[in-house]
CSV table of C-alpha atoms in Angstrom, one decimal:
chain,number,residue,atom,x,y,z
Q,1,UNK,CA,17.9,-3.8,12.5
Q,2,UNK,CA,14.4,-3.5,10.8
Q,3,UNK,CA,14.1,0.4,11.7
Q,4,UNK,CA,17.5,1.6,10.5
Q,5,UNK,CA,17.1,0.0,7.4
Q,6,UNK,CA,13.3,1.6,6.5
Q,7,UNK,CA,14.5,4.5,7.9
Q,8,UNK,CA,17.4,4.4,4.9
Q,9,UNK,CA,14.8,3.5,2.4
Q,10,UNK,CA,12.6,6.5,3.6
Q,11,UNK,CA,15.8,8.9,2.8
Q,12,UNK,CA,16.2,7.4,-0.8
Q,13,UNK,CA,12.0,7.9,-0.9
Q,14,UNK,CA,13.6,11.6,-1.4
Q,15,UNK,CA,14.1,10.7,-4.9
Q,16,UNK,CA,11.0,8.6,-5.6
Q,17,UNK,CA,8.4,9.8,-3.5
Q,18,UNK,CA,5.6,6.8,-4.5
Q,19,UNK,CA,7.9,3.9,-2.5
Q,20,UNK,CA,7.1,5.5,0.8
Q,21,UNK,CA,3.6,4.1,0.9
Q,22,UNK,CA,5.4,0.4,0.8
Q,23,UNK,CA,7.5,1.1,3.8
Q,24,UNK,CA,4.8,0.1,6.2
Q,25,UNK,CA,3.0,-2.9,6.7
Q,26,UNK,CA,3.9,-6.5,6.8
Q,27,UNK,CA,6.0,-6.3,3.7
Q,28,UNK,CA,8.2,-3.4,4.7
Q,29,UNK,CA,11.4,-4.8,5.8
Q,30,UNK,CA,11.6,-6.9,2.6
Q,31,UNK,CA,10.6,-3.4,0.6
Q,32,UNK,CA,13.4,-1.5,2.3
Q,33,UNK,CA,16.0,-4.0,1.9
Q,34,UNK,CA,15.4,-4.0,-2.3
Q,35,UNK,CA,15.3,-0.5,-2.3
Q,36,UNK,CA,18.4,0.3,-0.6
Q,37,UNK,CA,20.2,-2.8,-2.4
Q,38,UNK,CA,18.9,-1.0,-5.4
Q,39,UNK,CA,20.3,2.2,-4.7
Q,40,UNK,CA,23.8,0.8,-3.6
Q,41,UNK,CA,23.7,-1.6,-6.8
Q,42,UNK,CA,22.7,2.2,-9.2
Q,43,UNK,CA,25.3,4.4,-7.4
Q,44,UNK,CA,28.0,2.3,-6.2
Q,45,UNK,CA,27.6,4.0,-2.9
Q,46,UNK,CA,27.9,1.8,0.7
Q,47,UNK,CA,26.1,3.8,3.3
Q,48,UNK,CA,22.6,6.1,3.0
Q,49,UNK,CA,24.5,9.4,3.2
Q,50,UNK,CA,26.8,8.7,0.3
Q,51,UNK,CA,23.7,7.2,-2.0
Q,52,UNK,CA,22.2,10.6,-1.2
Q,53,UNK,CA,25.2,12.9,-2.6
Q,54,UNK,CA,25.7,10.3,-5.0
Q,55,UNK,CA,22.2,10.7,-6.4
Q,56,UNK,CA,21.9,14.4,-5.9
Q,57,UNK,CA,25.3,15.1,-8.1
Q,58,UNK,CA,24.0,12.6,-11.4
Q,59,UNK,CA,20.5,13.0,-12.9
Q,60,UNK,CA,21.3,9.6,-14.7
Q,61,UNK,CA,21.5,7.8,-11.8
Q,62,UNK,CA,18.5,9.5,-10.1
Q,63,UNK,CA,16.6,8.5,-13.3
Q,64,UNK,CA,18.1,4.9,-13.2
Q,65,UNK,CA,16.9,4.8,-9.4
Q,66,UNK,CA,13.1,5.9,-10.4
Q,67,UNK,CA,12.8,3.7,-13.1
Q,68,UNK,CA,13.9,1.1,-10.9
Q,69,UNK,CA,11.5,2.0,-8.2
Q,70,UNK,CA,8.9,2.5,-10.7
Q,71,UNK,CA,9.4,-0.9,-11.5
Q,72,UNK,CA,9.5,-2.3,-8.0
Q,73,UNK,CA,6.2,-0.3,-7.2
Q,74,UNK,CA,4.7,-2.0,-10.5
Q,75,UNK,CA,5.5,-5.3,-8.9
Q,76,UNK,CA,4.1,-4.6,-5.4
Q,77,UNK,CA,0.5,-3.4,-6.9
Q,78,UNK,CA,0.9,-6.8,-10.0
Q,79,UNK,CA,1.0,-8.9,-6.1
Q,80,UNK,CA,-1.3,-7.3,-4.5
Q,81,UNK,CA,-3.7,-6.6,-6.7
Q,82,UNK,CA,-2.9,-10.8,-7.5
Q,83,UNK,CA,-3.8,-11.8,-3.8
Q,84,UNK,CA,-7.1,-9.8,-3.7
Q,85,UNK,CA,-7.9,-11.5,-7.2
Q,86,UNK,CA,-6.8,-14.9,-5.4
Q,87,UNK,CA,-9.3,-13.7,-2.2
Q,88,UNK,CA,-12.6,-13.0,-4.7
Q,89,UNK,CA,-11.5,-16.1,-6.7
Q,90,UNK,CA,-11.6,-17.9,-2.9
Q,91,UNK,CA,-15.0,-16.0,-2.7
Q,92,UNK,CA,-16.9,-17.3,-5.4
Q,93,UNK,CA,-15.7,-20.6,-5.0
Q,94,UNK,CA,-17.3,-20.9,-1.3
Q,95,UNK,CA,-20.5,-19.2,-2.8
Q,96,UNK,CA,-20.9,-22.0,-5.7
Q,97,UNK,CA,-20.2,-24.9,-3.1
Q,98,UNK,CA,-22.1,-23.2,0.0
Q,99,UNK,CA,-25.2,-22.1,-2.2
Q,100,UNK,CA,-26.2,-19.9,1.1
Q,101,UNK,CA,-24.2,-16.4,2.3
Q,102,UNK,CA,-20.6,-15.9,3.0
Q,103,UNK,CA,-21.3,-15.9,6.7
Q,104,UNK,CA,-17.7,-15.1,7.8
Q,105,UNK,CA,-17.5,-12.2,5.6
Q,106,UNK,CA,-20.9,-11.0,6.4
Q,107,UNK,CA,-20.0,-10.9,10.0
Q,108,UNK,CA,-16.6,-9.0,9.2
Q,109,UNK,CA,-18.7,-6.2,7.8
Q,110,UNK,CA,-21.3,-6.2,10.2
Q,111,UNK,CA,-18.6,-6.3,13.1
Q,112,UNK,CA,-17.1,-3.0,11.4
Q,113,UNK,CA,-20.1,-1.4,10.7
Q,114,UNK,CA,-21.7,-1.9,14.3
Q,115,UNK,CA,-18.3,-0.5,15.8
Q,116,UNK,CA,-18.5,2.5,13.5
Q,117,UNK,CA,-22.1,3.1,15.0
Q,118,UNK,CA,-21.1,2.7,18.4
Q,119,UNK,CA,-18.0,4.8,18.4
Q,120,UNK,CA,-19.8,7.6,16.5
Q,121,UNK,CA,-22.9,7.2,19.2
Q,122,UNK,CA,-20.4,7.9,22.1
Q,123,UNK,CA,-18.9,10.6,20.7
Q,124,UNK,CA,-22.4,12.1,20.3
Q,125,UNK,CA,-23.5,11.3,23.3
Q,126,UNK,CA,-20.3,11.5,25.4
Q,127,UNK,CA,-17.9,14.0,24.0
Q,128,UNK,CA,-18.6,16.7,26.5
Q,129,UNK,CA,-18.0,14.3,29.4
Q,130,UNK,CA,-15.1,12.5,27.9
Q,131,UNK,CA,-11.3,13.7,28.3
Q,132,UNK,CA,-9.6,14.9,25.0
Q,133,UNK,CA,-7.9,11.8,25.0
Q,134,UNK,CA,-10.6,9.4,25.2
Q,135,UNK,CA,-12.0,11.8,22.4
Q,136,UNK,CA,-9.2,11.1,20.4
Q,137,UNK,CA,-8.9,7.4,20.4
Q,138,UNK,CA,-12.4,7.2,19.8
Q,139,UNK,CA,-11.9,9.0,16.7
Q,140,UNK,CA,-9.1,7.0,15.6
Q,141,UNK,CA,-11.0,3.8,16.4
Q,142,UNK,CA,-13.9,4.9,14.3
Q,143,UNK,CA,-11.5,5.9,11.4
Q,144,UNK,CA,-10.3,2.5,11.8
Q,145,UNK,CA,-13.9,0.7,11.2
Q,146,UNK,CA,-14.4,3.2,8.6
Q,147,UNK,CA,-11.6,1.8,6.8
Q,148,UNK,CA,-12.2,-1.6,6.7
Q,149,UNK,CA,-15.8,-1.1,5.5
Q,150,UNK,CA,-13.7,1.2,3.1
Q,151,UNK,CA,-12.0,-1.8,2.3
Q,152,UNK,CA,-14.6,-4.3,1.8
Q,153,UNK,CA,-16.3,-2.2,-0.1
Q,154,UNK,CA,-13.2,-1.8,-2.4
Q,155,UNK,CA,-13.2,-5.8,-2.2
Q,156,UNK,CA,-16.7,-6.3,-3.0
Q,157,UNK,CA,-17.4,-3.3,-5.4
Q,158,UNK,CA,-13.5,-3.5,-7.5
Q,159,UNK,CA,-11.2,-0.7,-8.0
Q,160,UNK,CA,-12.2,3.1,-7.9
Q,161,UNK,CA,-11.8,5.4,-11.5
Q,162,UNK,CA,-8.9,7.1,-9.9
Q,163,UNK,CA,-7.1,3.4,-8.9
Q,164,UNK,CA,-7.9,2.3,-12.7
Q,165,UNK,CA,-6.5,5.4,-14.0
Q,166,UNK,CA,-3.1,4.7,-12.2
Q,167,UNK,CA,-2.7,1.2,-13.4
Q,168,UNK,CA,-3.2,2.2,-16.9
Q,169,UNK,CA,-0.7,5.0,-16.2
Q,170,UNK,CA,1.9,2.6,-14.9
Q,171,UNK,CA,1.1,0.1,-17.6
Q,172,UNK,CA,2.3,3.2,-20.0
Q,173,UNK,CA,5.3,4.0,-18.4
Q,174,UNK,CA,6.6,0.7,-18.2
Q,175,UNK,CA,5.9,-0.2,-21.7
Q,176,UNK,CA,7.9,3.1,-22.8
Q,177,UNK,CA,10.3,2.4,-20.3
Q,178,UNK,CA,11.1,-1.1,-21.8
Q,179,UNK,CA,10.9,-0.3,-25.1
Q,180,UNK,CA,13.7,2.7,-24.1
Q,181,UNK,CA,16.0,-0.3,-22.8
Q,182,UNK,CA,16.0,-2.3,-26.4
């Protein structure tokens, strides 16, 4: 049941692109199941197909839909940007009590940095030997270290310019978008 229902949610993405990037991950299935309830709730509509025509004939109801999903995605980043405020909060609360280093987390890091190296050293070393294939995964496994150094870094260092930018964006919109509504 899980993929026919993201794969609805990905159709109605067709009308607010930005909800795509929530229809992976952990949370997706819950994701999918607001968006399409959203979309049925807006156009009235029962199945994907007559959402679409329903949305594609009334510009009111696409704008209802993105506003919507505008709000929905607003709530997704207030959570998760909420957990990894919870995580540093967890952080510096093991630092005060254990005065020493956050030995788990410098062994995450190290763990992704070392496995980096060493996928990057075989390629060097072994890329003319190896299959295409083995080529390949390598690559993907060392895009895969990348990003979670990517991602502690993020943890450690805050949000990027671009990330900031975006909230205060949203922030924006939403505050136009409820003031439009009273």
């Amino acid at each position: 049941m899980t993929f026919p229902l993201i794969a609805a949610a990905l159709a109605l993405a067709e009308f607010s692109p930005p909800i795509a990037r929530w229809l992976s991950g952990p949370k997706a299935q819950d994701v999918a199941q607001t968006v399409v309830d959203t979309a049925k709730h807006i156009t009235g509509g029962t199945d994907t197909q007559e959402i679409s025509h329903l949305l594609q004939e009334n510009t009111k109801m696409v704008a209802d839909f993105q506003r919507a999903m505008l709000q929905l995605e607003s709530d997704l980043e207030r959570t998760q940007l909420q957990d990894r405020q919870d995580a540093r909060t967890r952080d510096v609360a093991l630092r005060q009590v254990n005065v020493g280093r956050n030995t788990r987390a410098d062994i995450m890091v190290l763990s992704a940095a070392l496995g980096l190296v060493f996928c990057l050293c075989s390629l060097a070393y072994y890329s003319t030997e190896l299959p295409g294939e083995a080529v390949g995964i390598i690559s993907t496994i060392a895009g895969i270290f990348g990003a979670c150094l990517k991602d502690a870094y993020a943890f450690e260092f805050g949000s990027s310019r671009g990330s900031k930018d975006k909230d205060l964006t949203m922030a924006t919109l939403l505050k136009k978008g409820q003031a439009a509504r009273f």
